[in-house]
Every structure is written in structure tokens, then in C-alpha cells.
Amino acid sequence: MSEEIAVRLRTVREALGETHRSISLRLGMGPNTWRECEETGRLPKTEPLQKLNALGFSIDWLLTGRRAMKVGDVAEMPAPSPAPLDTPTLKAVLLAFIQFAQREPGILKADPGALLKWMMETYQLISAAPQEERDQRAAEITAAQDKGVA
């Protein structure tokens, strides 16, 4: 892990266009301290880390390698909310699976991960279909519910 931190420290220094000495002095450290940190993979003390953060570097990234290197980068932004669940499409997928399982009961012995993958792919396929086809499938679901199948 210290090797990974050493790489991230070097990346920060290079991104700032600094030498070991200049970044040490810029962050209020002894003239050789940054070099020692890079060589050992040891993090600087709190004050230099705070100064790096003020320069726009993510402390989370520096410590863990997760998220973006710079605060405010696109990768740092929260992920967009997932699309709302399309209930009629989900019903269509589940109905298709139930109907398939009724015809081929052995499918239930298949790997659960493979079954889930099939359901997800079917959901995406139906979701991508034109609205008219989705409406038709919803009508089939309603008819199946009326017959007690779904």
C-alpha cells in the first residue's frame, strides 16, 4: 500500500510541475521531506495535506486511490440517480420468466446469476422497444392476470 501512496504523491508533484524541494517548501515542509515521503510511501503530516486539498487535490484519492485525483473532477461528482423502474416492463419480464419456467421447469435448477442476467437483459430489451410494443406486452400481462397466470 505504501508503494501505491508513493505513486500518488509523485503524481501530485508532477501535476503541479514541482521538484521535490519546491513542493516541500510550497507546503511548508522541510526541503527534503516530500522526497522522503515519495521514497517511503509515507503521507505528509496534516498541514501539508490540508494545503494540497486547498490546491484542489482530493485527500480521499491521496489516501485510498478512490474517486478522482482533483476535487470537482467529473469522476468526483455523485453518480446520477438511476432511471425510475418501469413497472409494466418489469412485470413483462417476470411474466416471461414464469411462463418459461412453467414450460421448462428445469430452468429453475440453473445458476441464479445466469437467471438474473437473463432477466436483466430481457428488461433492457423490452425497455428499449418502441412504446407500442411495450403497451402490447402490458396488455398481454393484464390478460394473463385475468386468467390467473400472473
mmCIF file with all atom_site columns, C-alpha atoms in Angstrom:
data_model
loop_
_atom_site.group_PDB
_atom_site.id
_atom_site.type_symbol
_atom_site.label_atom_id
_atom_site.label_alt_id
_atom_site.label_comp_id
_atom_site.label_asym_id
_atom_site.label_entity_id
_atom_site.label_seq_id
_atom_site.pdbx_PDB_ins_code
_atom_site.Cartn_x
_atom_site.Cartn_y
_atom_site.Cartn_z
_atom_site.occupancy
_atom_site.B_iso_or_equiv
_atom_site.pdbx_formal_charge
_atom_site.auth_seq_id
_atom_site.auth_comp_id
_atom_site.auth_asym_id
_atom_site.auth_atom_id
_atom_site.pdbx_PDB_model_num
ATOM 1   C CA . MET A 1 1   ? 0.000   0.000   0.000   1.00 0.00 ? 1   MET A CA 1
ATOM 2   C CA . SER A 1 2   ? 2.829   2.409   0.777   1.00 0.00 ? 2   SER A CA 1
ATOM 3   C CA . GLU A 1 3   ? 4.064   1.870   -2.787  1.00 0.00 ? 3   GLU A CA 1
ATOM 4   C CA . GLU A 1 4   ? 0.665   3.000   -4.089  1.00 0.00 ? 4   GLU A CA 1
ATOM 5   C CA . ILE A 1 5   ? 0.770   6.093   -1.888  1.00 0.00 ? 5   ILE A CA 1
ATOM 6   C CA . ALA A 1 6   ? 4.286   6.843   -3.164  1.00 0.00 ? 6   ALA A CA 1
ATOM 7   C CA . VAL A 1 7   ? 2.985   6.730   -6.740  1.00 0.00 ? 7   VAL A CA 1
ATOM 8   C CA . ARG A 1 8   ? 0.109   9.081   -5.880  1.00 0.00 ? 8   ARG A CA 1
ATOM 9   C CA . LEU A 1 9   ? 2.481   11.513  -4.132  1.00 0.00 ? 9   LEU A CA 1
ATOM 10  C CA . ARG A 1 10  ? 4.712   11.574  -7.221  1.00 0.00 ? 10  ARG A CA 1
ATOM 11  C CA . THR A 1 11  ? 1.624   12.095  -9.408  1.00 0.00 ? 11  THR A CA 1
ATOM 12  C CA . VAL A 1 12  ? 0.598   15.131  -7.336  1.00 0.00 ? 12  VAL A CA 1
ATOM 13  C CA . ARG A 1 13  ? 4.084   16.636  -7.528  1.00 0.00 ? 13  ARG A CA 1
ATOM 14  C CA . GLU A 1 14  ? 4.259   16.109  -11.276 1.00 0.00 ? 14  GLU A CA 1
ATOM 15  C CA . ALA A 1 15  ? 0.745   17.520  -11.775 1.00 0.00 ? 15  ALA A CA 1
ATOM 16  C CA . LEU A 1 16  ? 1.880   20.685  -10.008 1.00 0.00 ? 16  LEU A CA 1
ATOM 17  C CA . GLY A 1 17  ? 5.096   20.812  -12.039 1.00 0.00 ? 17  GLY A CA 1
ATOM 18  C CA . GLU A 1 18  ? 7.160   20.906  -8.859  1.00 0.00 ? 18  GLU A CA 1
ATOM 19  C CA . THR A 1 19  ? 10.511  19.473  -7.848  1.00 0.00 ? 19  THR A CA 1
ATOM 20  C CA . HIS A 1 20  ? 10.862  17.586  -4.580  1.00 0.00 ? 20  HIS A CA 1
ATOM 21  C CA . ARG A 1 21  ? 12.355  20.662  -2.957  1.00 0.00 ? 21  ARG A CA 1
ATOM 22  C CA . SER A 1 22  ? 9.866   23.177  -4.362  1.00 0.00 ? 22  SER A CA 1
ATOM 23  C CA . ILE A 1 23  ? 6.789   21.189  -3.340  1.00 0.00 ? 23  ILE A CA 1
ATOM 24  C CA . SER A 1 24  ? 8.257   20.648  0.132   1.00 0.00 ? 24  SER A CA 1
ATOM 25  C CA . LEU A 1 25  ? 8.747   24.378  0.586   1.00 0.00 ? 25  LEU A CA 1
ATOM 26  C CA . ARG A 1 26  ? 5.385   25.238  -1.002  1.00 0.00 ? 26  ARG A CA 1
ATOM 27  C CA . LEU A 1 27  ? 3.620   23.006  1.522   1.00 0.00 ? 27  LEU A CA 1
ATOM 28  C CA . GLY A 1 28  ? 5.627   24.288  4.495   1.00 0.00 ? 28  GLY A CA 1
ATOM 29  C CA . MET A 1 29  ? 7.751   21.170  4.922   1.00 0.00 ? 29  MET A CA 1
ATOM 30  C CA . GLY A 1 30  ? 11.489  20.677  5.279   1.00 0.00 ? 30  GLY A CA 1
ATOM 31  C CA . PRO A 1 31  ? 13.327  20.863  1.925   1.00 0.00 ? 31  PRO A CA 1
ATOM 32  C CA . ASN A 1 32  ? 13.776  17.067  1.617   1.00 0.00 ? 32  ASN A CA 1
ATOM 33  C CA . THR A 1 33  ? 10.574  15.906  3.292   1.00 0.00 ? 33  THR A CA 1
ATOM 34  C CA . TRP A 1 34  ? 8.493   15.391  0.145   1.00 0.00 ? 34  TRP A CA 1
ATOM 35  C CA . ARG A 1 35  ? 11.267  13.278  -1.403  1.00 0.00 ? 35  ARG A CA 1
ATOM 36  C CA . GLU A 1 36  ? 11.310  11.126  1.754   1.00 0.00 ? 36  GLU A CA 1
ATOM 37  C CA . CYS A 1 37  ? 7.529   10.756  1.608   1.00 0.00 ? 37  CYS A CA 1
ATOM 38  C CA . GLU A 1 38  ? 7.696   9.660   -2.026  1.00 0.00 ? 38  GLU A CA 1
ATOM 39  C CA . GLU A 1 39  ? 10.530  7.227   -1.338  1.00 0.00 ? 39  GLU A CA 1
ATOM 40  C CA . THR A 1 40  ? 8.867   5.614   1.685   1.00 0.00 ? 40  THR A CA 1
ATOM 41  C CA . GLY A 1 41  ? 5.207   5.937   0.713   1.00 0.00 ? 41  GLY A CA 1
ATOM 42  C CA . ARG A 1 42  ? 4.608   7.791   3.965   1.00 0.00 ? 42  ARG A CA 1
ATOM 43  C CA . LEU A 1 43  ? 1.983   10.518  3.929   1.00 0.00 ? 43  LEU A CA 1
ATOM 44  C CA . PRO A 1 44  ? 2.905   14.075  4.904   1.00 0.00 ? 44  PRO A CA 1
ATOM 45  C CA . LYS A 1 45  ? 1.519   15.488  8.145   1.00 0.00 ? 45  LYS A CA 1
ATOM 46  C CA . THR A 1 46  ? -1.913  17.088  8.384   1.00 0.00 ? 46  THR A CA 1
ATOM 47  C CA . GLU A 1 47  ? -0.992  20.683  7.476   1.00 0.00 ? 47  GLU A CA 1
ATOM 48  C CA . PRO A 1 48  ? 0.638   19.814  4.123   1.00 0.00 ? 48  PRO A CA 1
ATOM 49  C CA . LEU A 1 49  ? -2.339  17.560  3.324   1.00 0.00 ? 49  LEU A CA 1
ATOM 50  C CA . GLN A 1 50  ? -4.705  20.443  4.047   1.00 0.00 ? 50  GLN A CA 1
ATOM 51  C CA . LYS A 1 51  ? -2.673  22.672  1.735   1.00 0.00 ? 51  LYS A CA 1
ATOM 52  C CA . LEU A 1 52  ? -2.861  20.024  -1.010  1.00 0.00 ? 52  LEU A CA 1
ATOM 53  C CA . ASN A 1 53  ? -6.612  19.903  -0.535  1.00 0.00 ? 53  ASN A CA 1
ATOM 54  C CA . ALA A 1 54  ? -6.742  23.708  -0.834  1.00 0.00 ? 54  ALA A CA 1
ATOM 55  C CA . LEU A 1 55  ? -4.885  23.298  -4.148  1.00 0.00 ? 55  LEU A CA 1
ATOM 56  C CA . GLY A 1 56  ? -7.740  21.073  -5.317  1.00 0.00 ? 56  GLY A CA 1
ATOM 57  C CA . PHE A 1 57  ? -6.372  17.594  -4.620  1.00 0.00 ? 57  PHE A CA 1
ATOM 58  C CA . SER A 1 58  ? -8.693  15.003  -3.118  1.00 0.00 ? 58  SER A CA 1
ATOM 59  C CA . ILE A 1 59  ? -7.406  13.683  0.183   1.00 0.00 ? 59  ILE A CA 1
ATOM 60  C CA . ASP A 1 60  ? -9.605  10.609  -0.299  1.00 0.00 ? 60  ASP A CA 1
ATOM 61  C CA . TRP A 1 61  ? -7.785  9.900   -3.562  1.00 0.00 ? 61  TRP A CA 1
ATOM 62  C CA . LEU A 1 62  ? -4.398  10.501  -1.984  1.00 0.00 ? 62  LEU A CA 1
ATOM 63  C CA . LEU A 1 63  ? -5.141  8.120   0.896   1.00 0.00 ? 63  LEU A CA 1
ATOM 64  C CA . THR A 1 64  ? -7.027  5.388   -0.950  1.00 0.00 ? 64  THR A CA 1
ATOM 65  C CA . GLY A 1 65  ? -6.779  5.920   -4.697  1.00 0.00 ? 65  GLY A CA 1
ATOM 66  C CA . ARG A 1 66  ? -10.582 6.028   -4.897  1.00 0.00 ? 66  ARG A CA 1
ATOM 67  C CA . ARG A 1 67  ? -12.539 8.747   -6.670  1.00 0.00 ? 67  ARG A CA 1
ATOM 68  C CA . ALA A 1 68  ? -10.897 11.494  -8.710  1.00 0.00 ? 68  ALA A CA 1
ATOM 69  C CA . MET A 1 69  ? -7.476  12.982  -8.045  1.00 0.00 ? 69  MET A CA 1
ATOM 70  C CA . LYS A 1 70  ? -8.777  16.549  -8.213  1.00 0.00 ? 70  LYS A CA 1
ATOM 71  C CA . VAL A 1 71  ? -11.765 17.786  -6.234  1.00 0.00 ? 71  VAL A CA 1
ATOM 72  C CA . GLY A 1 72  ? -14.520 18.769  -8.637  1.00 0.00 ? 72  GLY A CA 1
ATOM 73  C CA . ASP A 1 73  ? -13.471 16.428  -11.457 1.00 0.00 ? 73  ASP A CA 1
ATOM 74  C CA . VAL A 1 74  ? -16.341 14.645  -13.171 1.00 0.00 ? 74  VAL A CA 1
ATOM 75  C CA . ALA A 1 75  ? -15.368 11.374  -11.501 1.00 0.00 ? 75  ALA A CA 1
ATOM 76  C CA . GLU A 1 76  ? -15.723 13.128  -8.137  1.00 0.00 ? 76  GLU A CA 1
ATOM 77  C CA . MET A 1 77  ? -19.346 14.059  -8.761  1.00 0.00 ? 77  MET A CA 1
ATOM 78  C CA . PRO A 1 78  ? -22.045 11.776  -7.371  1.00 0.00 ? 78  PRO A CA 1
ATOM 79  C CA . ALA A 1 79  ? -23.500 9.285   -9.793  1.00 0.00 ? 79  ALA A CA 1
ATOM 80  C CA . PRO A 1 80  ? -26.771 10.308  -11.400 1.00 0.00 ? 80  PRO A CA 1
ATOM 81  C CA . SER A 1 81  ? -29.926 8.839   -9.944  1.00 0.00 ? 81  SER A CA 1
ATOM 82  C CA . PRO A 1 82  ? -30.958 5.622   -11.627 1.00 0.00 ? 82  PRO A CA 1
ATOM 83  C CA . ALA A 1 83  ? -33.861 5.760   -14.024 1.00 0.00 ? 83  ALA A CA 1
ATOM 84  C CA . PRO A 1 84  ? -37.175 5.044   -12.352 1.00 0.00 ? 84  PRO A CA 1
ATOM 85  C CA . LEU A 1 85  ? -38.248 1.429   -12.523 1.00 0.00 ? 85  LEU A CA 1
ATOM 86  C CA . ASP A 1 86  ? -40.574 0.736   -15.427 1.00 0.00 ? 86  ASP A CA 1
ATOM 87  C CA . THR A 1 87  ? -43.170 -1.387  -13.613 1.00 0.00 ? 87  THR A CA 1
ATOM 88  C CA . PRO A 1 88  ? -45.000 -2.649  -16.732 1.00 0.00 ? 88  PRO A CA 1
ATOM 89  C CA . THR A 1 89  ? -41.677 -3.717  -18.238 1.00 0.00 ? 89  THR A CA 1
ATOM 90  C CA . LEU A 1 90  ? -40.641 -5.442  -15.026 1.00 0.00 ? 90  LEU A CA 1
ATOM 91  C CA . LYS A 1 91  ? -43.981 -7.250  -14.954 1.00 0.00 ? 91  LYS A CA 1
ATOM 92  C CA . ALA A 1 92  ? -43.431 -8.330  -18.564 1.00 0.00 ? 92  ALA A CA 1
ATOM 93  C CA . VAL A 1 93  ? -40.006 -9.739  -17.732 1.00 0.00 ? 93  VAL A CA 1
ATOM 94  C CA . LEU A 1 94  ? -41.244 -11.583 -14.674 1.00 0.00 ? 94  LEU A CA 1
ATOM 95  C CA . LEU A 1 95  ? -44.234 -12.952 -16.569 1.00 0.00 ? 95  LEU A CA 1
ATOM 96  C CA . ALA A 1 96  ? -41.984 -14.125 -19.395 1.00 0.00 ? 96  ALA A CA 1
ATOM 97  C CA . PHE A 1 97  ? -39.765 -15.868 -16.868 1.00 0.00 ? 97  PHE A CA 1
ATOM 98  C CA . ILE A 1 98  ? -42.702 -17.505 -15.087 1.00 0.00 ? 98  ILE A CA 1
ATOM 99  C CA . GLN A 1 99  ? -44.163 -18.699 -18.382 1.00 0.00 ? 99  GLN A CA 1
ATOM 100 C CA . PHE A 1 100 ? -40.784 -20.063 -19.443 1.00 0.00 ? 100 PHE A CA 1
ATOM 101 C CA . ALA A 1 101 ? -40.327 -21.812 -16.075 1.00 0.00 ? 101 ALA A CA 1
ATOM 102 C CA . GLN A 1 102 ? -43.783 -23.394 -16.441 1.00 0.00 ? 102 GLN A CA 1
ATOM 103 C CA . ARG A 1 103 ? -42.799 -24.787 -19.847 1.00 0.00 ? 103 ARG A CA 1
ATOM 104 C CA . GLU A 1 104 ? -39.246 -25.711 -18.820 1.00 0.00 ? 104 GLU A CA 1
ATOM 105 C CA . PRO A 1 105 ? -39.187 -26.428 -15.051 1.00 0.00 ? 105 PRO A CA 1
ATOM 106 C CA . GLY A 1 106 ? -35.532 -27.471 -15.269 1.00 0.00 ? 106 GLY A CA 1
ATOM 107 C CA . ILE A 1 107 ? -34.596 -23.825 -15.759 1.00 0.00 ? 107 ILE A CA 1
ATOM 108 C CA . LEU A 1 108 ? -35.084 -23.301 -12.034 1.00 0.00 ? 108 LEU A CA 1
ATOM 109 C CA . LYS A 1 109 ? -32.040 -25.510 -11.428 1.00 0.00 ? 109 LYS A CA 1
ATOM 110 C CA . ALA A 1 110 ? -29.857 -23.125 -13.443 1.00 0.00 ? 110 ALA A CA 1
ATOM 111 C CA . ASP A 1 111 ? -27.299 -20.846 -11.830 1.00 0.00 ? 111 ASP A CA 1
ATOM 112 C CA . PRO A 1 112 ? -29.163 -17.977 -10.108 1.00 0.00 ? 112 PRO A CA 1
ATOM 113 C CA . GLY A 1 113 ? -26.632 -15.494 -11.517 1.00 0.00 ? 113 GLY A CA 1
ATOM 114 C CA . ALA A 1 114 ? -27.376 -16.694 -15.046 1.00 0.00 ? 114 ALA A CA 1
ATOM 115 C CA . LEU A 1 115 ? -31.122 -16.369 -14.428 1.00 0.00 ? 115 LEU A CA 1
ATOM 116 C CA . LEU A 1 116 ? -30.649 -12.849 -13.091 1.00 0.00 ? 116 LEU A CA 1
ATOM 117 C CA . LYS A 1 117 ? -28.525 -11.954 -16.104 1.00 0.00 ? 117 LYS A CA 1
ATOM 118 C CA . TRP A 1 118 ? -31.271 -13.241 -18.408 1.00 0.00 ? 118 TRP A CA 1
ATOM 119 C CA . MET A 1 119 ? -33.895 -11.185 -16.535 1.00 0.00 ? 119 MET A CA 1
ATOM 120 C CA . MET A 1 120 ? -31.767 -8.022  -16.675 1.00 0.00 ? 120 MET A CA 1
ATOM 121 C CA . GLU A 1 121 ? -31.068 -8.444  -20.393 1.00 0.00 ? 121 GLU A CA 1
ATOM 122 C CA . THR A 1 122 ? -34.755 -9.075  -21.068 1.00 0.00 ? 122 THR A CA 1
ATOM 123 C CA . TYR A 1 123 ? -35.705 -5.988  -19.055 1.00 0.00 ? 123 TYR A CA 1
ATOM 124 C CA . GLN A 1 124 ? -33.263 -3.873  -21.071 1.00 0.00 ? 124 GLN A CA 1
ATOM 125 C CA . LEU A 1 125 ? -34.514 -5.362  -24.333 1.00 0.00 ? 125 LEU A CA 1
ATOM 126 C CA . ILE A 1 126 ? -38.152 -4.660  -23.521 1.00 0.00 ? 126 ILE A CA 1
ATOM 127 C CA . SER A 1 127 ? -37.316 -1.181  -22.180 1.00 0.00 ? 127 SER A CA 1
ATOM 128 C CA . ALA A 1 128 ? -35.619 -0.348  -25.476 1.00 0.00 ? 128 ALA A CA 1
ATOM 129 C CA . ALA A 1 129 ? -38.630 -1.467  -27.518 1.00 0.00 ? 129 ALA A CA 1
ATOM 130 C CA . PRO A 1 130 ? -40.953 1.142   -29.029 1.00 0.00 ? 130 PRO A CA 1
ATOM 131 C CA . GLN A 1 131 ? -43.802 2.241   -26.778 1.00 0.00 ? 131 GLN A CA 1
ATOM 132 C CA . GLU A 1 132 ? -46.364 0.413   -28.943 1.00 0.00 ? 132 GLU A CA 1
ATOM 133 C CA . GLU A 1 133 ? -44.633 -2.930  -28.342 1.00 0.00 ? 133 GLU A CA 1
ATOM 134 C CA . ARG A 1 134 ? -44.362 -2.236  -24.608 1.00 0.00 ? 134 ARG A CA 1
ATOM 135 C CA . ASP A 1 135 ? -48.070 -1.388  -24.493 1.00 0.00 ? 135 ASP A CA 1
ATOM 136 C CA . GLN A 1 136 ? -48.861 -4.644  -26.312 1.00 0.00 ? 136 GLN A CA 1
ATOM 137 C CA . ARG A 1 137 ? -46.800 -6.604  -23.779 1.00 0.00 ? 137 ARG A CA 1
ATOM 138 C CA . ALA A 1 138 ? -48.581 -4.814  -20.922 1.00 0.00 ? 138 ALA A CA 1
ATOM 139 C CA . ALA A 1 139 ? -51.927 -5.880  -22.438 1.00 0.00 ? 139 ALA A CA 1
ATOM 140 C CA . GLU A 1 140 ? -50.664 -9.481  -22.534 1.00 0.00 ? 140 GLU A CA 1
ATOM 141 C CA . ILE A 1 141 ? -49.737 -9.226  -18.867 1.00 0.00 ? 141 ILE A CA 1
ATOM 142 C CA . THR A 1 142 ? -53.184 -7.905  -17.999 1.00 0.00 ? 142 THR A CA 1
ATOM 143 C CA . ALA A 1 143 ? -54.810 -10.764 -19.939 1.00 0.00 ? 143 ALA A CA 1
ATOM 144 C CA . ALA A 1 144 ? -52.583 -13.282 -18.164 1.00 0.00 ? 144 ALA A CA 1
ATOM 145 C CA . GLN A 1 145 ? -53.504 -11.763 -14.794 1.00 0.00 ? 145 GLN A CA 1
ATOM 146 C CA . ASP A 1 146 ? -57.190 -12.084 -15.677 1.00 0.00 ? 146 ASP A CA 1
ATOM 147 C CA . LYS A 1 147 ? -56.612 -15.800 -16.392 1.00 0.00 ? 147 LYS A CA 1
ATOM 148 C CA . GLY A 1 148 ? -54.782 -16.207 -13.098 1.00 0.00 ? 148 GLY A CA 1
ATOM 149 C CA . VAL A 1 149 ? -51.415 -16.948 -14.727 1.00 0.00 ? 149 VAL A CA 1
ATOM 150 C CA . ALA A 1 150 ? -49.681 -13.876 -13.381 1.00 0.00 ? 150 ALA A CA 1
#
